[in-house]
Short mmCIF file of C-alpha atoms and ligand atoms in Angstrom, two decimals:
data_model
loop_
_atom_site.label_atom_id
_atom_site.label_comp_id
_atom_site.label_asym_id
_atom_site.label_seq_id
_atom_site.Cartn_x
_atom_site.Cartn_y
_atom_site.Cartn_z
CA UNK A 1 -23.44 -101.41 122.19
CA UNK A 2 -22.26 -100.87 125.39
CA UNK A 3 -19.32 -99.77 127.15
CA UNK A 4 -17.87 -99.67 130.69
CA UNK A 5 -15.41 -97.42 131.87
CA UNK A 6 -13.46 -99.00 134.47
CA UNK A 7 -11.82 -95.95 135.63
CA UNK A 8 -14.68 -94.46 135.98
CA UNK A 9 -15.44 -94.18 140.17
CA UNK A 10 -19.11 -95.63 139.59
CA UNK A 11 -18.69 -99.45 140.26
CA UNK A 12 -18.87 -101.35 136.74
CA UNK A 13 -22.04 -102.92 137.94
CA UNK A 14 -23.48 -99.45 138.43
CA UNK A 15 -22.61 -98.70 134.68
CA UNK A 16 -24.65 -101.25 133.11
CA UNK A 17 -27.56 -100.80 135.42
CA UNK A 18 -27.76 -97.23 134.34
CA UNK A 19 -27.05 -98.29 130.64
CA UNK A 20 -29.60 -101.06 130.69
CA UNK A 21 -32.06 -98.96 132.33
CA UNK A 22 -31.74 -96.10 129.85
CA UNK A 23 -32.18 -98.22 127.15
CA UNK A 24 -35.88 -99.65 128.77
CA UNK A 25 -36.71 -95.93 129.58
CA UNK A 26 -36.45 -95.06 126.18
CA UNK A 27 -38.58 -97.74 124.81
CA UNK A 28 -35.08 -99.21 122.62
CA UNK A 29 -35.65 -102.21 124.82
CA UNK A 30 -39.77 -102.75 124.55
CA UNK A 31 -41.71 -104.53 127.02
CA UNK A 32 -41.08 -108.19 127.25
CA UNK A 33 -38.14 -108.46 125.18
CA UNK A 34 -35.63 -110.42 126.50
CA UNK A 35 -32.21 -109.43 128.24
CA UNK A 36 -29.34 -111.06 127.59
CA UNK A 37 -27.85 -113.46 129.25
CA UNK A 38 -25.79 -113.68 131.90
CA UNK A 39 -23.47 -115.70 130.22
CA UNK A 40 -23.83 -113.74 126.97
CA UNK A 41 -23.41 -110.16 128.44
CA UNK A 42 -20.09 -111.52 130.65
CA UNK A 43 -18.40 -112.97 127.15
CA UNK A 44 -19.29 -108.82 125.07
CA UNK A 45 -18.16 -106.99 127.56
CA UNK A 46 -15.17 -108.49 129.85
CA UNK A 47 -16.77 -107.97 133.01
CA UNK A 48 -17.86 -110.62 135.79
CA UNK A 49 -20.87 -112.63 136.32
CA UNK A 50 -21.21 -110.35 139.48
CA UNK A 51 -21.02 -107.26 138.13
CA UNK A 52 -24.02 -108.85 135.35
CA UNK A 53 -25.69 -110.31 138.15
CA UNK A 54 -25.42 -106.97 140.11
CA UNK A 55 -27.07 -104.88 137.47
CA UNK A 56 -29.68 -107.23 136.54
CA UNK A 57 -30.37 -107.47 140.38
CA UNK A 58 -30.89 -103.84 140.63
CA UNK A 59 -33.06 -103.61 137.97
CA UNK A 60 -35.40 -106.11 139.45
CA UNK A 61 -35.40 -104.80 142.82
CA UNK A 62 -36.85 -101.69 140.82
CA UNK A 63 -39.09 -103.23 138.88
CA UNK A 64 -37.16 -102.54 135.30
CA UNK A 65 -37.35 -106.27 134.71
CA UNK A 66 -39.04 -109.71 135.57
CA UNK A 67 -37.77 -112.89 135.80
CA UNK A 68 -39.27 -116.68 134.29
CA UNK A 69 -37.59 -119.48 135.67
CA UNK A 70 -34.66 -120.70 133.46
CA UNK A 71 -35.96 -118.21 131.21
CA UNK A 72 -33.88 -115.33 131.85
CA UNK A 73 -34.90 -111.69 132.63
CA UNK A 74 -37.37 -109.62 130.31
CA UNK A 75 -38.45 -106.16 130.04
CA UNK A 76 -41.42 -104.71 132.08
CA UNK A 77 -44.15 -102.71 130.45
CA UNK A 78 -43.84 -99.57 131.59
CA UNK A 79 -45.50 -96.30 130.11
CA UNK A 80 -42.55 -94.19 128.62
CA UNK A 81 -44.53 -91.51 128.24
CA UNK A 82 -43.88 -90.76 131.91
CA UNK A 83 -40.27 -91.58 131.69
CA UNK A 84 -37.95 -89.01 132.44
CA UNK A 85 -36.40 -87.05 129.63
CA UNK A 86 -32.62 -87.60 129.54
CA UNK A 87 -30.92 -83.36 130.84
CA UNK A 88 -28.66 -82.05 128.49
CA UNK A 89 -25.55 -81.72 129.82
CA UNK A 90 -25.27 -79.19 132.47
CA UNK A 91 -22.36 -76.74 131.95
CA UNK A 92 -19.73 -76.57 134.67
CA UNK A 93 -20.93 -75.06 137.94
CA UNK A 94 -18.67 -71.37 137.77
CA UNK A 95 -16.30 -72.07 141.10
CA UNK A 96 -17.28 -70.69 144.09
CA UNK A 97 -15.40 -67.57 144.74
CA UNK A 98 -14.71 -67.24 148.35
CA UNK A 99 -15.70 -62.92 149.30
CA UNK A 100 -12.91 -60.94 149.09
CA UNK A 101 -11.95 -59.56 152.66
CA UNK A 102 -13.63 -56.45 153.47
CA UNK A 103 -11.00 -53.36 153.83
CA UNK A 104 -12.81 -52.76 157.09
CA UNK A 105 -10.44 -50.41 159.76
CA UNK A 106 -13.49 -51.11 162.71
CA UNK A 107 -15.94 -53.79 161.99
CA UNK A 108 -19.21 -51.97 163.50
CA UNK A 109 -21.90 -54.91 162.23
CA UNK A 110 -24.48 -55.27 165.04
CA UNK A 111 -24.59 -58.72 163.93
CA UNK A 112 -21.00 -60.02 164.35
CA UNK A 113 -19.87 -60.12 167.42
CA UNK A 114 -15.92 -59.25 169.16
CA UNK A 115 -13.78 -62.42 168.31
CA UNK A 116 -11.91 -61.99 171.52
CA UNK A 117 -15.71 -62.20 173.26
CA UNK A 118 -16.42 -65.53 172.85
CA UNK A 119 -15.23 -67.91 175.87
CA UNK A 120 -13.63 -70.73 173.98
CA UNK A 121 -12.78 -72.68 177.11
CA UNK A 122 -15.75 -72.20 179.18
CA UNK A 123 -17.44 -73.48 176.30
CA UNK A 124 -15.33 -76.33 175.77
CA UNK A 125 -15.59 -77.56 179.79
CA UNK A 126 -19.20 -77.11 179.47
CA UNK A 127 -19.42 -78.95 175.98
CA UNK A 128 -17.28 -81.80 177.15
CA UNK A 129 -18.96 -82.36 180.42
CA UNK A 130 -21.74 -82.58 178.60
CA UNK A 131 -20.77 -85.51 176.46
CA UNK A 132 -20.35 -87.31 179.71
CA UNK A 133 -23.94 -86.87 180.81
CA UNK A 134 -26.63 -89.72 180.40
CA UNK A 135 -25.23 -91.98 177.46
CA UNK A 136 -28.57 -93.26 176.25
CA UNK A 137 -29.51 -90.18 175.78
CA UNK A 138 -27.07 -89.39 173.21
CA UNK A 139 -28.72 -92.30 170.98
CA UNK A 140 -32.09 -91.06 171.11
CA UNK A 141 -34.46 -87.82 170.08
CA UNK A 142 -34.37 -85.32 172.92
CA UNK A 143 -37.68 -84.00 173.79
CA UNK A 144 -39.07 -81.80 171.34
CA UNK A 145 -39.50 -78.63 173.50
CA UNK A 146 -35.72 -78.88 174.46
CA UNK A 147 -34.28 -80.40 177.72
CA UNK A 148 -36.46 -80.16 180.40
CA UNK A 149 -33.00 -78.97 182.56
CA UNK A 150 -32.34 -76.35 180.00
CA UNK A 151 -35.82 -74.77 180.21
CA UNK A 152 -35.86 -74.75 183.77
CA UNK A 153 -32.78 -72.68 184.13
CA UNK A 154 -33.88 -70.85 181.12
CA UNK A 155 -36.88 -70.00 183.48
CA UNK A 156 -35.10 -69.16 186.17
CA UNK A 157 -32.40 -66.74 184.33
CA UNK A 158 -35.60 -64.95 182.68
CA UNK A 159 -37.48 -64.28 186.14
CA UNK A 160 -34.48 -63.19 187.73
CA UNK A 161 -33.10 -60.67 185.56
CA UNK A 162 -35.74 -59.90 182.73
CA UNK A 163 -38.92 -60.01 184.74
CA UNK A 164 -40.08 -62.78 182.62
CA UNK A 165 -42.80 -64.74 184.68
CA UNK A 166 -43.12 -68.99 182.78
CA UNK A 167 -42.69 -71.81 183.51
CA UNK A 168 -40.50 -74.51 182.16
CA UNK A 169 -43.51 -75.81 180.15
CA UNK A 170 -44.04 -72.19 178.52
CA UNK A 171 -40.48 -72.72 177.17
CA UNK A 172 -39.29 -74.02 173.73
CA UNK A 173 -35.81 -74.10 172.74
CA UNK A 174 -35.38 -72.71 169.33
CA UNK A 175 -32.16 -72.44 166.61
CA UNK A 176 -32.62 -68.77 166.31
CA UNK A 177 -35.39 -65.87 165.85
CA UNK A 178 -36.15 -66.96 162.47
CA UNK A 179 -37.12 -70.67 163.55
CA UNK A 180 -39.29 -69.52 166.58
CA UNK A 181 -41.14 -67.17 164.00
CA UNK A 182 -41.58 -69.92 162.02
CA UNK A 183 -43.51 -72.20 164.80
CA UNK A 184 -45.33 -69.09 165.98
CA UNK A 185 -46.61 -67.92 162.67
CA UNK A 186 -47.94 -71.54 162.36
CA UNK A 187 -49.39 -72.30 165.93
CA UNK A 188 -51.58 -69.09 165.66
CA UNK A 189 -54.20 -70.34 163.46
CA UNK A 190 -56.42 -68.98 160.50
CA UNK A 191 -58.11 -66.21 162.27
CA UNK A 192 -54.95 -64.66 161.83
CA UNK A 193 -53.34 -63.12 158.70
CA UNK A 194 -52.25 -59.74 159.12
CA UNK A 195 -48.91 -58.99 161.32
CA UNK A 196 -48.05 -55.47 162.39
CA UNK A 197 -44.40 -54.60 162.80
CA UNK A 198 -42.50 -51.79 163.16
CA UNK A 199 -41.56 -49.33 160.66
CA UNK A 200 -38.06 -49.20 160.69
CA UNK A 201 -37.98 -52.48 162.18
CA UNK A 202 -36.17 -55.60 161.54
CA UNK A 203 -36.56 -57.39 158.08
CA UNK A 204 -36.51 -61.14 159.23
CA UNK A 205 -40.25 -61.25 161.13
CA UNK A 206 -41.32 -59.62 157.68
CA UNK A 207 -39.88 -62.64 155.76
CA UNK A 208 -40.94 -65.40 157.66
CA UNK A 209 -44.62 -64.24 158.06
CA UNK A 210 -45.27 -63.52 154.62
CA UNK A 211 -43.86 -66.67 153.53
CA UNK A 212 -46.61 -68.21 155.43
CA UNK A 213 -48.75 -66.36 153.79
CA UNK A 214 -49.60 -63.32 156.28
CA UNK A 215 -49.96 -59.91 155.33
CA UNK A 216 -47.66 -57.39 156.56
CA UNK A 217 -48.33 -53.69 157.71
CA UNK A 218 -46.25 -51.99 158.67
CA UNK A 219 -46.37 -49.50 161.75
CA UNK A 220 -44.32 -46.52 162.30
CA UNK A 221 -42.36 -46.20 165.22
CA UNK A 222 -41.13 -43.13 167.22
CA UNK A 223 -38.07 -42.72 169.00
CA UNK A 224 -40.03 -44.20 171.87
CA UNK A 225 -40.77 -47.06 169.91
CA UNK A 226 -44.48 -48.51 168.24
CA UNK A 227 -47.20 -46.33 168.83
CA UNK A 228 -50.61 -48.29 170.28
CA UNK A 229 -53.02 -45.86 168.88
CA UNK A 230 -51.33 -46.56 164.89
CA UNK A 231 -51.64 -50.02 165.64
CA UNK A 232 -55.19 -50.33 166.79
CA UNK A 233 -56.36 -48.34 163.85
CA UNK A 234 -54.88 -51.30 161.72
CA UNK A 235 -56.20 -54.67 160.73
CA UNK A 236 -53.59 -56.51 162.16
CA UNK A 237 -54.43 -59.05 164.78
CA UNK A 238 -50.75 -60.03 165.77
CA UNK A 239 -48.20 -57.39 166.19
CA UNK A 240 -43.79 -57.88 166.63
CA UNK A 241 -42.43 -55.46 168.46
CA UNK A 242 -39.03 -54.65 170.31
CA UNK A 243 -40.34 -52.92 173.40
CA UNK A 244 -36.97 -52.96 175.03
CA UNK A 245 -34.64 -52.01 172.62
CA UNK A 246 -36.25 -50.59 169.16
CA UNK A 247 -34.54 -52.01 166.25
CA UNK A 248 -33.02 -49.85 165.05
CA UNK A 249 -33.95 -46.75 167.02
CA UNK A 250 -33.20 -47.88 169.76
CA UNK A 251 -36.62 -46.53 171.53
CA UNK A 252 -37.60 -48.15 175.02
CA UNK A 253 -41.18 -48.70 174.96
CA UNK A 254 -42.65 -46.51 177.80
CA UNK A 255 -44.79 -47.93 180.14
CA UNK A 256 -48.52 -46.13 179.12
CA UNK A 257 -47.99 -47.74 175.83
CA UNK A 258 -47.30 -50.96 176.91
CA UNK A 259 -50.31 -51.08 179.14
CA UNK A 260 -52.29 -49.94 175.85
CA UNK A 261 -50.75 -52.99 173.87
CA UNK A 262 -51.85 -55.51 176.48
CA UNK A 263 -55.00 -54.37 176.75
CA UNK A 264 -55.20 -54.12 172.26
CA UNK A 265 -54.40 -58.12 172.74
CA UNK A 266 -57.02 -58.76 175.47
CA UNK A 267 -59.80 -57.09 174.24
CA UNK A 268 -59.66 -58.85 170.64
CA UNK A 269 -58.15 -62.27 170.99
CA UNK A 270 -54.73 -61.11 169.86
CA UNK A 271 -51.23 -61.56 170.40
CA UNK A 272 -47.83 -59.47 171.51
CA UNK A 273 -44.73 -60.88 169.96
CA UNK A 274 -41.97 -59.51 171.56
CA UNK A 275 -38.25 -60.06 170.54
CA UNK A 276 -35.97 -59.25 173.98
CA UNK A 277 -32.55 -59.94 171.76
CA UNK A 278 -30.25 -57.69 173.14
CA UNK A 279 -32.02 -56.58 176.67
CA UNK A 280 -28.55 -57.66 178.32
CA UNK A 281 -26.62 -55.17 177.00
CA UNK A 282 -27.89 -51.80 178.66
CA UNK A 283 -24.81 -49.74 179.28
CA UNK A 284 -26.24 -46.40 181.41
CA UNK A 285 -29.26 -46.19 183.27
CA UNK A 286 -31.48 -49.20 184.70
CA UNK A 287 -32.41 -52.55 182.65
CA UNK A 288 -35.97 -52.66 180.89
CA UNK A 289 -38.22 -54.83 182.16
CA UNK A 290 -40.04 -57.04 179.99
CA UNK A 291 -43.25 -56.68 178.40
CA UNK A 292 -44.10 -60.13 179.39
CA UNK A 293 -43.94 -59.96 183.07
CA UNK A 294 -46.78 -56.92 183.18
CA UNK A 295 -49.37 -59.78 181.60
CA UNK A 296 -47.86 -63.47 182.13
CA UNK A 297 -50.69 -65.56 181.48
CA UNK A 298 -52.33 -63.28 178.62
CA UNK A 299 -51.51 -63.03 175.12
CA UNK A 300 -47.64 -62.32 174.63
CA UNK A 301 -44.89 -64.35 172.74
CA UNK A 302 -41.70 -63.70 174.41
CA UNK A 303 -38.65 -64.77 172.16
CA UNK A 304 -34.75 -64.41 173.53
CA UNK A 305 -31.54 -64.91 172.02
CA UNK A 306 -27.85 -66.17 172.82
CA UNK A 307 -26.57 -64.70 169.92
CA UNK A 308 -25.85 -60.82 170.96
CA UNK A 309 -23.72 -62.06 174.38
CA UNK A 310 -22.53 -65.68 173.23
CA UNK A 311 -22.43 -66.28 169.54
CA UNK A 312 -24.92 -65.87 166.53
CA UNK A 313 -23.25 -69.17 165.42
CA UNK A 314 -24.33 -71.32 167.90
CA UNK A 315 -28.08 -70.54 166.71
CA UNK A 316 -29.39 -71.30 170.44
CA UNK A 317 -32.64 -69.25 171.28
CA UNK A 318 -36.05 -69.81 172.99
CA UNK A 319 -39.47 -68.91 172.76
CA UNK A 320 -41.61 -68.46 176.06
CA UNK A 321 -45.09 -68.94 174.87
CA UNK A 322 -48.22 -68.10 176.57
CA UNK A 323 -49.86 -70.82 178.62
CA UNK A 324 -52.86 -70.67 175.99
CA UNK A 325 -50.94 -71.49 173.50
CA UNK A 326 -48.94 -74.74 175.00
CA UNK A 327 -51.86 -77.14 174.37
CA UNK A 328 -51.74 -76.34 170.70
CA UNK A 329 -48.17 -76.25 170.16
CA UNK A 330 -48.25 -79.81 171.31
CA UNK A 331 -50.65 -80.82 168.92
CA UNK A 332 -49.65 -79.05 166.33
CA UNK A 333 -45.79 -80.10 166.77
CA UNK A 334 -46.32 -83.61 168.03
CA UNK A 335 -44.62 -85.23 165.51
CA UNK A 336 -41.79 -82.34 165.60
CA UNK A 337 -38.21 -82.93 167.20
CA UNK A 338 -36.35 -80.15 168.78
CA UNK A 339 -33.93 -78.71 165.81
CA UNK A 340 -31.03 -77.88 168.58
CA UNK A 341 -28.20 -80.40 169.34
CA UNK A 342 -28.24 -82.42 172.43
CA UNK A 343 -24.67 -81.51 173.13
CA UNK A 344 -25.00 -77.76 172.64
CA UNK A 345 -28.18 -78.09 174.64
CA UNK A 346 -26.31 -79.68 177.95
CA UNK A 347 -23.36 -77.27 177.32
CA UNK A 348 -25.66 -74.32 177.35
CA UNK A 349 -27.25 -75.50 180.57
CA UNK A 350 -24.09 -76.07 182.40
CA UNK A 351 -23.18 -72.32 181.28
CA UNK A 352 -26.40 -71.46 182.27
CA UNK A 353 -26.61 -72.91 185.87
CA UNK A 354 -22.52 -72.72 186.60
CA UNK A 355 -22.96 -68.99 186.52
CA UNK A 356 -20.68 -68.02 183.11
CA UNK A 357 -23.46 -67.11 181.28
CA UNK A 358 -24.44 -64.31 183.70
CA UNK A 359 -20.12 -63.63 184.06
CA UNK A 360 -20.15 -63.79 179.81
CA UNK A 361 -23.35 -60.69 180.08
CA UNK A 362 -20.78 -58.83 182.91
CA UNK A 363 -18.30 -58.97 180.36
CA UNK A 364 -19.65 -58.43 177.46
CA UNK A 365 -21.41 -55.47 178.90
CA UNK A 366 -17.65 -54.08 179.96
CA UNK A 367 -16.47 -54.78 176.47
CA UNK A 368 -19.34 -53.23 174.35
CA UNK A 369 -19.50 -50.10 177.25
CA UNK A 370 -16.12 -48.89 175.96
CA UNK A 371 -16.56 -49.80 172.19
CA UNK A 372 -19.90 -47.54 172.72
CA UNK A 373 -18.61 -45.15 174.38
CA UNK A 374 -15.20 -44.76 172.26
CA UNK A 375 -17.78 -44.76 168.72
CA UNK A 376 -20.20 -42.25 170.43
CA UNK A 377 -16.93 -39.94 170.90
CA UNK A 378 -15.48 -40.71 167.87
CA UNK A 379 -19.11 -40.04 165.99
CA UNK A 380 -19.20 -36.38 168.11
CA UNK A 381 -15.85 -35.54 166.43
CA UNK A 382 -16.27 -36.48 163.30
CA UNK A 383 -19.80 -35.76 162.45
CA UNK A 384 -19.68 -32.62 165.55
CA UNK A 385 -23.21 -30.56 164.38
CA UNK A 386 -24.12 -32.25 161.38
CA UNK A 387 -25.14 -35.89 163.22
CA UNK A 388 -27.34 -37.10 165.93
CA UNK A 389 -27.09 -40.43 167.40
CA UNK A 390 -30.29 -42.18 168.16
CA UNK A 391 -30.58 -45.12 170.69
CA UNK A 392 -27.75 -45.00 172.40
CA UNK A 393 -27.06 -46.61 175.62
CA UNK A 394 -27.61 -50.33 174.39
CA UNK A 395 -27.30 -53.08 172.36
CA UNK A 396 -24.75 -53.36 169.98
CA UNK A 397 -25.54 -50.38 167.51
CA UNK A 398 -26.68 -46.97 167.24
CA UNK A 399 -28.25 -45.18 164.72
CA UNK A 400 -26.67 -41.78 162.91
CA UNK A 401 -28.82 -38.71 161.73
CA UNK A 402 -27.30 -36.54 159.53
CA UNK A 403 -29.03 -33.50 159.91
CA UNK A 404 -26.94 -31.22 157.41
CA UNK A 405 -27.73 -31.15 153.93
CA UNK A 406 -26.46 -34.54 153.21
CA UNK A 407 -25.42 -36.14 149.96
CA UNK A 408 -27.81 -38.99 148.64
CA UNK A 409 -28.00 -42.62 149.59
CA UNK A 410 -25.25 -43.94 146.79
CA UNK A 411 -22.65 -41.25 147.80
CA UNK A 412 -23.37 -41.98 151.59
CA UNK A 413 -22.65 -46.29 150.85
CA UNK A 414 -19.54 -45.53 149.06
CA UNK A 415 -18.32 -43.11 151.08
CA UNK A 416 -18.85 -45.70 154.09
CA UNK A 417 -17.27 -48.25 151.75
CA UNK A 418 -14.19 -46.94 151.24
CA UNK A 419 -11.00 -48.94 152.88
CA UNK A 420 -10.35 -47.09 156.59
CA UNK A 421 -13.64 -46.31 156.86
CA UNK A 422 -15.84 -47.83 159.68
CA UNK A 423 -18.07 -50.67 158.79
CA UNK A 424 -22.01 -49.38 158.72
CA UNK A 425 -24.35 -51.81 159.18
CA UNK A 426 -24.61 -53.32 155.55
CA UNK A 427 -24.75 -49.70 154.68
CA UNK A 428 -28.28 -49.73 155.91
CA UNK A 429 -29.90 -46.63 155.45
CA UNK A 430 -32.99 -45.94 156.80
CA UNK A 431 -35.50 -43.04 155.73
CA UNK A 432 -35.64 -40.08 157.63
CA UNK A 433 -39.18 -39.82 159.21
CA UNK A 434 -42.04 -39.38 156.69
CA UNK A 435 -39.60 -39.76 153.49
CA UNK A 436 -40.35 -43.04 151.00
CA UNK A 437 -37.54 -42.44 148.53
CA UNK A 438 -34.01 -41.62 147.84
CA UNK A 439 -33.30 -38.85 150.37
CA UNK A 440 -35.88 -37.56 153.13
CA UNK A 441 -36.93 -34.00 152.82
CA UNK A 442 -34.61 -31.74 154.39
CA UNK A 443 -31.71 -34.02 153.52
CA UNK A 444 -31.98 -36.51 156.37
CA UNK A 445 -30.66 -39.53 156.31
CA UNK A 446 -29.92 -42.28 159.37
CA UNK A 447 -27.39 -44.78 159.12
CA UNK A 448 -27.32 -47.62 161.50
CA UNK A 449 -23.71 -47.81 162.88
CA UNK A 450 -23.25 -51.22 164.50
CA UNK A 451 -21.11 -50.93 168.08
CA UNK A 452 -20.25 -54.60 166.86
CA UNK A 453 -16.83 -56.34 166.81
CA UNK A 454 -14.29 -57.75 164.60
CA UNK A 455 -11.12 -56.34 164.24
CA UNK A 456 -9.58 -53.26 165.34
CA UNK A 457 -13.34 -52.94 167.03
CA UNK A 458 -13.27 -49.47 168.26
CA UNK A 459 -12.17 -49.89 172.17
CA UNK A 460 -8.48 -50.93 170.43
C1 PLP B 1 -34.17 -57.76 166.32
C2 PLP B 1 -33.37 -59.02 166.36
N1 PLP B 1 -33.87 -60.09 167.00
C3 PLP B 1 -33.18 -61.25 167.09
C4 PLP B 1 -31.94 -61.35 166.52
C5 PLP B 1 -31.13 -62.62 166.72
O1 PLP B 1 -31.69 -63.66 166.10
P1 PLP B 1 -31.03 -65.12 166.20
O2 PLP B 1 -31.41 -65.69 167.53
O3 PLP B 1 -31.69 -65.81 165.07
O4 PLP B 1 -29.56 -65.01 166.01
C6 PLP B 1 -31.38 -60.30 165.83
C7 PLP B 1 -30.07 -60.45 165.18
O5 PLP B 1 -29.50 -59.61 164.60
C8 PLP B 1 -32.11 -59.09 165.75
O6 PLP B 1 -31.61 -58.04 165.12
#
């Protein structure tokens, strides 16, 4: 027997294709037995010769049934051994509960950025100029390395201010650090499995690499940053590193070590990966260089984001890769398209090459100056002999030593947790240097304060 529901929202034809269908899945209709007819099946059940015809169509087009001439329709053999078994019914998905608001007084995540920061109508000018650029374009794949436009005044910006030395070739556009990780773990080839990064360092290189089946070792950094001689005594044959701006320390990479990292790369066929996120944002003292520009044609991965001076939500980035490796990334990735949107792409280039995006680092460096300098003072107060702050002077966080006897981990998080507090990082805490557990020896602990936005940031 079967029975339609006509206020159900699957069309009625729908309903006896899945009835009929369940019935010849689980064998109650055998092979070659006969359907019922049209006729027959329009008289038991009220319903249309379309909607009979509809279902019976289906389940020919599927190959549930065959048809004899004047005949009528008839099961096909099928093996329903291999049939799938009907679910039980699935219990009602619990709601999604959107997360509470967080009782945040200053939202210090180096992640989130200053809502006031973001330049809503530059953005819309550049987006909607954009949409009036080439229309065929907008019906077709891009090319798969981004817009040739965008990557040559991607080129240009990195020359100019980071010492970066490519060309437009060398450059892929990418939707963020973890999808440029993703191509580079794959373009580098069997020979290597075993990536170095830095100890602390950040946890997303970590994630993508082993998912593609690297090995991970770890290297401990100083407050200058990785040290050469720890790495070369590793197996690792690929290494990510933050030469400008240690995450989290904050470390610059001095120059002796960088020479010693090249050289690690040359002399054994391996390869620098260096992550320049937040190389913009240097508040006192000259900008870093890149590691790039000392060895432009040798063995060095250069990845950059828009995401510490623009918007982590746009997900724009690019990779600058070294000219050995372009021939294989366009094998490997021929039959790739480029993940970022057209639009966003010509937007980004207008910002780019109408001058905002260099006005938006200006800015941004005047906004995140005072919120640095305002949470430096603020941390001197409050924590005045029983903190240090490590890696200050950049980027959008800093990271706080507390040198007293401190309490452990748990009291630390809720402590930071509580409402009027200031917002730490995810209530990352990292080690003190040589401790694995709870609480370094000495009672050390660091906490990486983000100088990040949101409301009430600090400079209010
Ligand atoms: C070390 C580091 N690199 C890169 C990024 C930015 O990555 P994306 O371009 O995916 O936003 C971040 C973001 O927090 C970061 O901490």
């Amino acid at each position: 027997m079967i029975t339609l529901d006509p206020t159900d929202i699957l069309p009625l034809y729908r309903q006896l294709y899945q009835a009929l269908r369940a019935r010849i899945l689980s064998g109650a209709l055998p092979a070659h037995a006969r359907l019922p007819s049209v006729r027959e099946l329009v008289q038991e059940l009220a319903v249309s010769r379309n909607t009979v015809e509809g279902a019976f169509q289906e389940l020919y087009a599927e190959g549930y049934v065959y048809s004899k001439p004047r005949s009528g329709y008839f099961v096909a053999p099928l093996d329903q051994e291999l049939a799938p078994r009907p679910t039980p019914a699935r219990p009602p998905a619990a709601p999604e509960v959107p997360p509470a608001p967080r009782p945040w007084r200053y939202d210090c995540h180096p992640a989130h950025l200053d809502p006031a920061s973001f330049p809503v109508e530059t953005w819309r000018r550049c987006f909607t100029q954009g949409l009036r650029g080439r229309l065929e374009q907008l019906v077709q794949y891009g090319d798969p390395q981004g817009e040739p436009e965008l990557r040559r005044a991607l080129a240009r910006y990195l020359e100019r201010s980071r010492g970066v030395s490519c060309r437009p070739e060398q450059v892929v556009v990418c939707a963020g650090l973890q999808q440029s990780l993703e191509l580079v773990a794959q373009l580098l080839g069997p020979q290597h499995s075993v990536l170095a990064v830095e100890e602390p360092g950040y946890f997303m290189p970590r994630a993508v690499f082993a998912n593609h089946g690297y090995t991970i070792e770890p290297v401990s950094v100083t407050e200058q940053g990785l040290d050469a001689a720890t790495l070369a005594a590793s197996t690792a044959s690929v290494v990510y590193l933050t030469p400008s701006h240690q995450l989290p320390l904050g470390g610059v990479l001095p120059a002796a070590q960088r020479l010693r990292l090249i050289e690690w790369a040359r002399s054994g066929e391996r390869f620098l990966i260096e992550d320049d996120y937040d190389s913009e944002l240097r508040y006192h003292g000259k900008p870093v260089a890149a590691l790039q520009g000392l060895d432009p044609e040798g063995r060095i991965v250069y990845t950059g984001t828009f995401s510490k001076v623009l918007s982590p939500a746009l997900r724009l980035s690019y990779l600058v890769l070294p000219p050995t490796l372009v021939p294989t990334f366009r094998d490997r990735f021929a039959s790739y398209f480029c993940t970022v949107s057209l639009l966003e792409q010509r937007a980004l280039t207008r910002f780019l090459e109408e001058g905002h995006w260099e006005r938006q680092i200006r800015r941004m460096r005047t906004i995140y100056r005072r919120k640095h300098d305002r949470l430096l003072a603020a941390l001197a107060h409050r924590f005045a002999g029983r903190a240090r702050v490590l890696g200050e002077g950049a980027g959008l966080h800093v990271v706080l030593e507390l040198t007293a006897p401190a309490p452990p981990a748990a009291e630390v998080l809720k402590r930071a947790a509580e409402p009027g507090a200031l917002h730490v990082a995810d209530g990352r805490l990292l080690p003190g240097p040589g401790a694995g557990g709870d609480q370094a020896p000495g009672g050390l602990w660091r906490a990486a304060a983000g100088g990040g936005g949101g409301r009430g940031g600090a400079d209010r």
